[in-house]
mmCIF file of C-alpha atoms in Angstrom:
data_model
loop_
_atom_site.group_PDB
_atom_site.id
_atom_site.type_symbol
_atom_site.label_atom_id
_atom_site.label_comp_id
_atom_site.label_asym_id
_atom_site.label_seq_id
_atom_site.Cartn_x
_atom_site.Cartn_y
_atom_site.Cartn_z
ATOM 1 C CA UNK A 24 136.807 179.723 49.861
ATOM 2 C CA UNK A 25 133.446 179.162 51.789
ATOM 3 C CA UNK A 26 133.009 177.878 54.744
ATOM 4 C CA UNK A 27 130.031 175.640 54.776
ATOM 5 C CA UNK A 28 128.204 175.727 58.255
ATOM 6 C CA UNK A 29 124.862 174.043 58.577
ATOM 7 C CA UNK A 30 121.812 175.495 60.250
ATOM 8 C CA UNK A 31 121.880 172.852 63.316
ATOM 9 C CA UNK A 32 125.628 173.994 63.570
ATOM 10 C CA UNK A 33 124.426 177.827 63.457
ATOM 11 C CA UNK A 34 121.699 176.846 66.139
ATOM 12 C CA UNK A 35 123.600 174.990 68.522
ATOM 13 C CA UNK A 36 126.673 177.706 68.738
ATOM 14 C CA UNK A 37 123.508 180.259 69.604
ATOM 15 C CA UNK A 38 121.758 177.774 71.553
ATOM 16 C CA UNK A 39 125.641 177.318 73.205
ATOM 17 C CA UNK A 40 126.115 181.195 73.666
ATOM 18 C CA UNK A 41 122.649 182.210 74.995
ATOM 19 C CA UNK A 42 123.384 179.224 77.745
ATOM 20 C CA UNK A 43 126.945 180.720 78.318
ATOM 21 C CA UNK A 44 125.446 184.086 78.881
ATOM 22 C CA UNK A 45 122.802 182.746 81.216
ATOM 23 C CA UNK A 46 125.487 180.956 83.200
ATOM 24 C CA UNK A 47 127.012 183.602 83.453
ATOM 25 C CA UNK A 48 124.923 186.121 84.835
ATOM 26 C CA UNK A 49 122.787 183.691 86.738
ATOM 27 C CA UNK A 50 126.058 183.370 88.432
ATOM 28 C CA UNK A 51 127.084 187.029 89.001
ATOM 29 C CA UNK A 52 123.221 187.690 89.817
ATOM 30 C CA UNK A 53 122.296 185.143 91.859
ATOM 31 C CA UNK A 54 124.960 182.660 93.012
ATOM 32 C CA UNK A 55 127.168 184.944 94.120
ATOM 33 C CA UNK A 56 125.506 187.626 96.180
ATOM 34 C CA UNK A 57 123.974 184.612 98.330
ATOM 35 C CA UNK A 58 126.939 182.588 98.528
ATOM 36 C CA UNK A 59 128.338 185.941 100.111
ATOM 37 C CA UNK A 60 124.989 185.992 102.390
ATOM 38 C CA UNK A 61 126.072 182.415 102.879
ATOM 39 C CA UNK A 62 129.303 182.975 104.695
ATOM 40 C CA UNK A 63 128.154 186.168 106.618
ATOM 41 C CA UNK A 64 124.887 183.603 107.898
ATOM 42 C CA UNK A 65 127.617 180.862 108.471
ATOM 43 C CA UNK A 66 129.706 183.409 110.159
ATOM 44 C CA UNK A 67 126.992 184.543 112.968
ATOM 45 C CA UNK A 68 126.064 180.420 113.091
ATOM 46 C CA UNK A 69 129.529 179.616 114.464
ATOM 47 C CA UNK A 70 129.461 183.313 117.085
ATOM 48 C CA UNK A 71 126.145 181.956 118.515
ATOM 49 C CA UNK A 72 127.180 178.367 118.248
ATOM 50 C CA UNK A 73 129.795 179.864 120.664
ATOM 51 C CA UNK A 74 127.887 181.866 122.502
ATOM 52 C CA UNK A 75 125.604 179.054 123.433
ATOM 53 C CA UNK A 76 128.114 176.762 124.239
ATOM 54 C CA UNK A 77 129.458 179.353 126.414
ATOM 55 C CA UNK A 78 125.699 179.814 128.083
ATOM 56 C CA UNK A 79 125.248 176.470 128.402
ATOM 57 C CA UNK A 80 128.598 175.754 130.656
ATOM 58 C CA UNK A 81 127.628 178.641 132.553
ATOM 59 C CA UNK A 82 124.178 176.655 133.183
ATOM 60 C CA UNK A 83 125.863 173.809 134.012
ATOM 61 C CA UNK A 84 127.667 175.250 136.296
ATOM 62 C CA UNK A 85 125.178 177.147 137.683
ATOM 63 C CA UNK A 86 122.652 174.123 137.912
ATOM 64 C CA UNK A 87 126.312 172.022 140.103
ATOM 65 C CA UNK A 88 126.111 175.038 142.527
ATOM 66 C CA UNK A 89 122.099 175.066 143.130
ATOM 67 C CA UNK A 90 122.321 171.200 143.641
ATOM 68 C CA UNK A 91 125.098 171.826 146.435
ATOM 69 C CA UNK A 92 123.475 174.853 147.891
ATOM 70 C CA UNK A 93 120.341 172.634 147.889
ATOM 71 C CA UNK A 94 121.838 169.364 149.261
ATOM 72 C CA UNK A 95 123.502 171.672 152.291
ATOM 73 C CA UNK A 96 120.803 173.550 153.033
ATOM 74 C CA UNK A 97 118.457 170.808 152.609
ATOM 75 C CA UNK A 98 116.856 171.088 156.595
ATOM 76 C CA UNK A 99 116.187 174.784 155.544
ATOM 77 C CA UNK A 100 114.459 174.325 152.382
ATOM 78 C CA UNK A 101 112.225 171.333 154.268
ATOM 79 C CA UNK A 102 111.989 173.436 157.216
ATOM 80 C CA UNK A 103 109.436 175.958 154.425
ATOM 81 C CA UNK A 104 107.470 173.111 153.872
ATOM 82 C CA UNK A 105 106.554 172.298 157.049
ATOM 83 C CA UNK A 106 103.609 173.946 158.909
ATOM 84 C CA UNK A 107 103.799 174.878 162.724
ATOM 85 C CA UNK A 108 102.532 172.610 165.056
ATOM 86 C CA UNK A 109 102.401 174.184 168.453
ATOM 87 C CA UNK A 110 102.098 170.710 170.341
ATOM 88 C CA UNK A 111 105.285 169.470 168.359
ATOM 89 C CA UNK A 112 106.753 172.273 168.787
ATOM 90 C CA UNK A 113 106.202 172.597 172.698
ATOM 91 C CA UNK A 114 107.521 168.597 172.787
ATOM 92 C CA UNK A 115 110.722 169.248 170.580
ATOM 93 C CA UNK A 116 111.856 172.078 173.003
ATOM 94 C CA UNK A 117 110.601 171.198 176.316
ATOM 95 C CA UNK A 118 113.456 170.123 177.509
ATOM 96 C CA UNK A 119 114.743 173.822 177.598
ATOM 97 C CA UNK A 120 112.312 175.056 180.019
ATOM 98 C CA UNK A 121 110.537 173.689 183.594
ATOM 99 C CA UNK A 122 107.529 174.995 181.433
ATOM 100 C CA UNK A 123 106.521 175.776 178.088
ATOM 101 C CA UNK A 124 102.940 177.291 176.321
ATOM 102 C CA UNK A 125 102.541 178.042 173.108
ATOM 103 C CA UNK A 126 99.463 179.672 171.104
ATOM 104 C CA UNK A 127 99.004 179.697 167.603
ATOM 105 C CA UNK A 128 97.975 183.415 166.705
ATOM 106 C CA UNK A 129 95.909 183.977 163.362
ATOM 107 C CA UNK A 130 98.212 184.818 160.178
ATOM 108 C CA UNK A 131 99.886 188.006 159.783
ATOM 109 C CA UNK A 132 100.836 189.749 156.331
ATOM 110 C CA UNK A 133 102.758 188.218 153.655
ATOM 111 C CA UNK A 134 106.488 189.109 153.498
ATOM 112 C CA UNK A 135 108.474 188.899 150.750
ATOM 113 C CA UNK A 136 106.867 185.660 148.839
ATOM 114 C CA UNK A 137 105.733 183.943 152.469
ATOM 115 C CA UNK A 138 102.964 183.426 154.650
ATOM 116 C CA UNK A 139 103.798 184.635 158.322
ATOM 117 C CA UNK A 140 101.783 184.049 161.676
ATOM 118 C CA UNK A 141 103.011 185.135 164.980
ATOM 119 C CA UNK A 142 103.460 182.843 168.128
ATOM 120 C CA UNK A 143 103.064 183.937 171.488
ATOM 121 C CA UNK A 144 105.340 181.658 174.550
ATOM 122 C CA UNK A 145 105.415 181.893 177.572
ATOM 123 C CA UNK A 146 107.569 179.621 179.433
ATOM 124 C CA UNK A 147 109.344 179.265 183.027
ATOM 125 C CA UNK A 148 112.948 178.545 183.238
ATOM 126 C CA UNK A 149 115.284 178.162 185.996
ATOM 127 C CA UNK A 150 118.459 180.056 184.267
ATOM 128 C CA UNK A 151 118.742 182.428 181.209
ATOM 129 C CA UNK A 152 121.489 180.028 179.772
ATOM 130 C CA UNK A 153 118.384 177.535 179.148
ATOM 131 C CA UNK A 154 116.637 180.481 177.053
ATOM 132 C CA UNK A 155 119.554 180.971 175.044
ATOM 133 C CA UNK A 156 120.511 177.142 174.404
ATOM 134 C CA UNK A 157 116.406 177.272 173.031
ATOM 135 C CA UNK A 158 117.246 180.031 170.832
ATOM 136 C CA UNK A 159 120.321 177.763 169.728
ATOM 137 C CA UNK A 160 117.624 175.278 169.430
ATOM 138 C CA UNK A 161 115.743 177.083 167.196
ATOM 139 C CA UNK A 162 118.320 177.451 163.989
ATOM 140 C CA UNK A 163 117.876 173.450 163.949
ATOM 141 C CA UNK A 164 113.845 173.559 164.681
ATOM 142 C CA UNK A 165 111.797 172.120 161.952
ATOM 143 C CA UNK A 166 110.358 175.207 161.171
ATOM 144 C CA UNK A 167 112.174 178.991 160.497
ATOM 145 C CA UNK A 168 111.296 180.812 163.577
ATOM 146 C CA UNK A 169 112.276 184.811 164.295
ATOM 147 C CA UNK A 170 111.806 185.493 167.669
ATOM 148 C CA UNK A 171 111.226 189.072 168.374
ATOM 149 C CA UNK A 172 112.148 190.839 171.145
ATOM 150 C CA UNK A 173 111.825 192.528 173.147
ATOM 151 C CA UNK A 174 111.810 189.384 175.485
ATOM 152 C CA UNK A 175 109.951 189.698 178.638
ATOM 153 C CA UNK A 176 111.741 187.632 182.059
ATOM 154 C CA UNK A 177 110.790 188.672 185.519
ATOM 155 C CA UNK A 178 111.911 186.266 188.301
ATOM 156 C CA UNK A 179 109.620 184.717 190.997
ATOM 157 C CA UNK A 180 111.502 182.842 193.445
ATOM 158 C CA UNK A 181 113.864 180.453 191.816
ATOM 159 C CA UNK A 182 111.633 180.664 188.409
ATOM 160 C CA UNK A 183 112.198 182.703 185.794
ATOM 161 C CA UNK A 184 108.946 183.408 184.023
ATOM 162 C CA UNK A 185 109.524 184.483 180.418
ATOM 163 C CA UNK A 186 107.128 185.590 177.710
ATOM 164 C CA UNK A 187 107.892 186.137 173.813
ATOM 165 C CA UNK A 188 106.679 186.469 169.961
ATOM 166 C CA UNK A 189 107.706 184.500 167.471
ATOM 167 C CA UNK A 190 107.221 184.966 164.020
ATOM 168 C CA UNK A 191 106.798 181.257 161.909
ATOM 169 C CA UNK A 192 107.571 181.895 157.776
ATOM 170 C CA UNK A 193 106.271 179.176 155.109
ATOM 171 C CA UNK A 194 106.165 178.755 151.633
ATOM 172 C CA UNK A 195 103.225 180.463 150.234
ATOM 173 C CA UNK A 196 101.923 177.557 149.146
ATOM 174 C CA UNK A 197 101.344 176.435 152.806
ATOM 175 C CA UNK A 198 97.794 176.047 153.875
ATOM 176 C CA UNK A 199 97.960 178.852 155.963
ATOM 177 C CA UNK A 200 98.272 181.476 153.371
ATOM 178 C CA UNK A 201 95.736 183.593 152.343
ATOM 179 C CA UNK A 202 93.840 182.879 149.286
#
């Protein structure tokens, strides 16, 4: 008996196997090795998927608690921006003394990311509870004030004359820093 297989037939069976092969180790080759690459990518994907969904909540809730720091201590923040005016100043907290003088002194060295100038007062007040409501005064001023002692009184009759330093802090950015 004979089998009786045409050249086309012989030709597509090799044509058939040499694709088969191919297939196949295209798959073990290739295919494989990066779908495995694939899942370990995919893997790390989802972990910093996480990770920056975890980041950004913390933002968020970061970024809540700046807006309510900022909202409460909005008066402070403003109170930066604003530069000293000794003639504002002297009106705002008159009221505290019988007198009040203030001089603008030149500015001193920067601390810690602001521009500082120093203040001399001197002022005349009839009780030291009226120099103490001023320093109460002062934590609601339009400006952040230190006042640094030592504080000088000596009394003249019913007058106490006081003198005192104040140090005034801005923003950097204030016209008063040095450029």
């Amino acid at each position: 008996m004979k089998i009786n297989i045409s050249r086309q037939s012989i030709y597509l069976l090799a044509s058939s196997l040499f694709l088969l092969v191919f297939v196949l180790v295209f798959s073990f080759a290739v295919l494989i090795p990066e779908g495995k690459k694939y899942r370990i990518k995919k893997g790390e994907l989802a972990n910093e998927n996480v990770e920056l969904k975890q980041l950004s909540d913390f933002a968020a809730q970061k970024e809540v608690i700046l807006q309510k720091i900022q909202s409460e201590n909005l008066h402070t923040i403003k109170a930066f921006e604003t530069e000293f005016n000794p003639e504002r100043f002297t009106k705002q907290h008159k009221a505290f003394f019988t007198s009040l003088h203030v001089f603008k002194k030149e500015g001193i060295e920067d601390e810690d990311g602001f521009s500082v100038y120093e203040v001399n007062a001197s002022s005349e007040i009839s009780s030291p509870k009226s120099f103490y409501n001023f320093l109460d005064a002062l934590g609601k001023s339009d400006w952040i004030i230190a006042v640094n002692f030592p504080i000088n009184f000596k009394r003249e009759d019913e007058m106490i004359h006081s003198s005192f330093t104040m140090k005034v802090y801005n923003n950097k950015s204030d016209s008063n820093s040095s450029k």
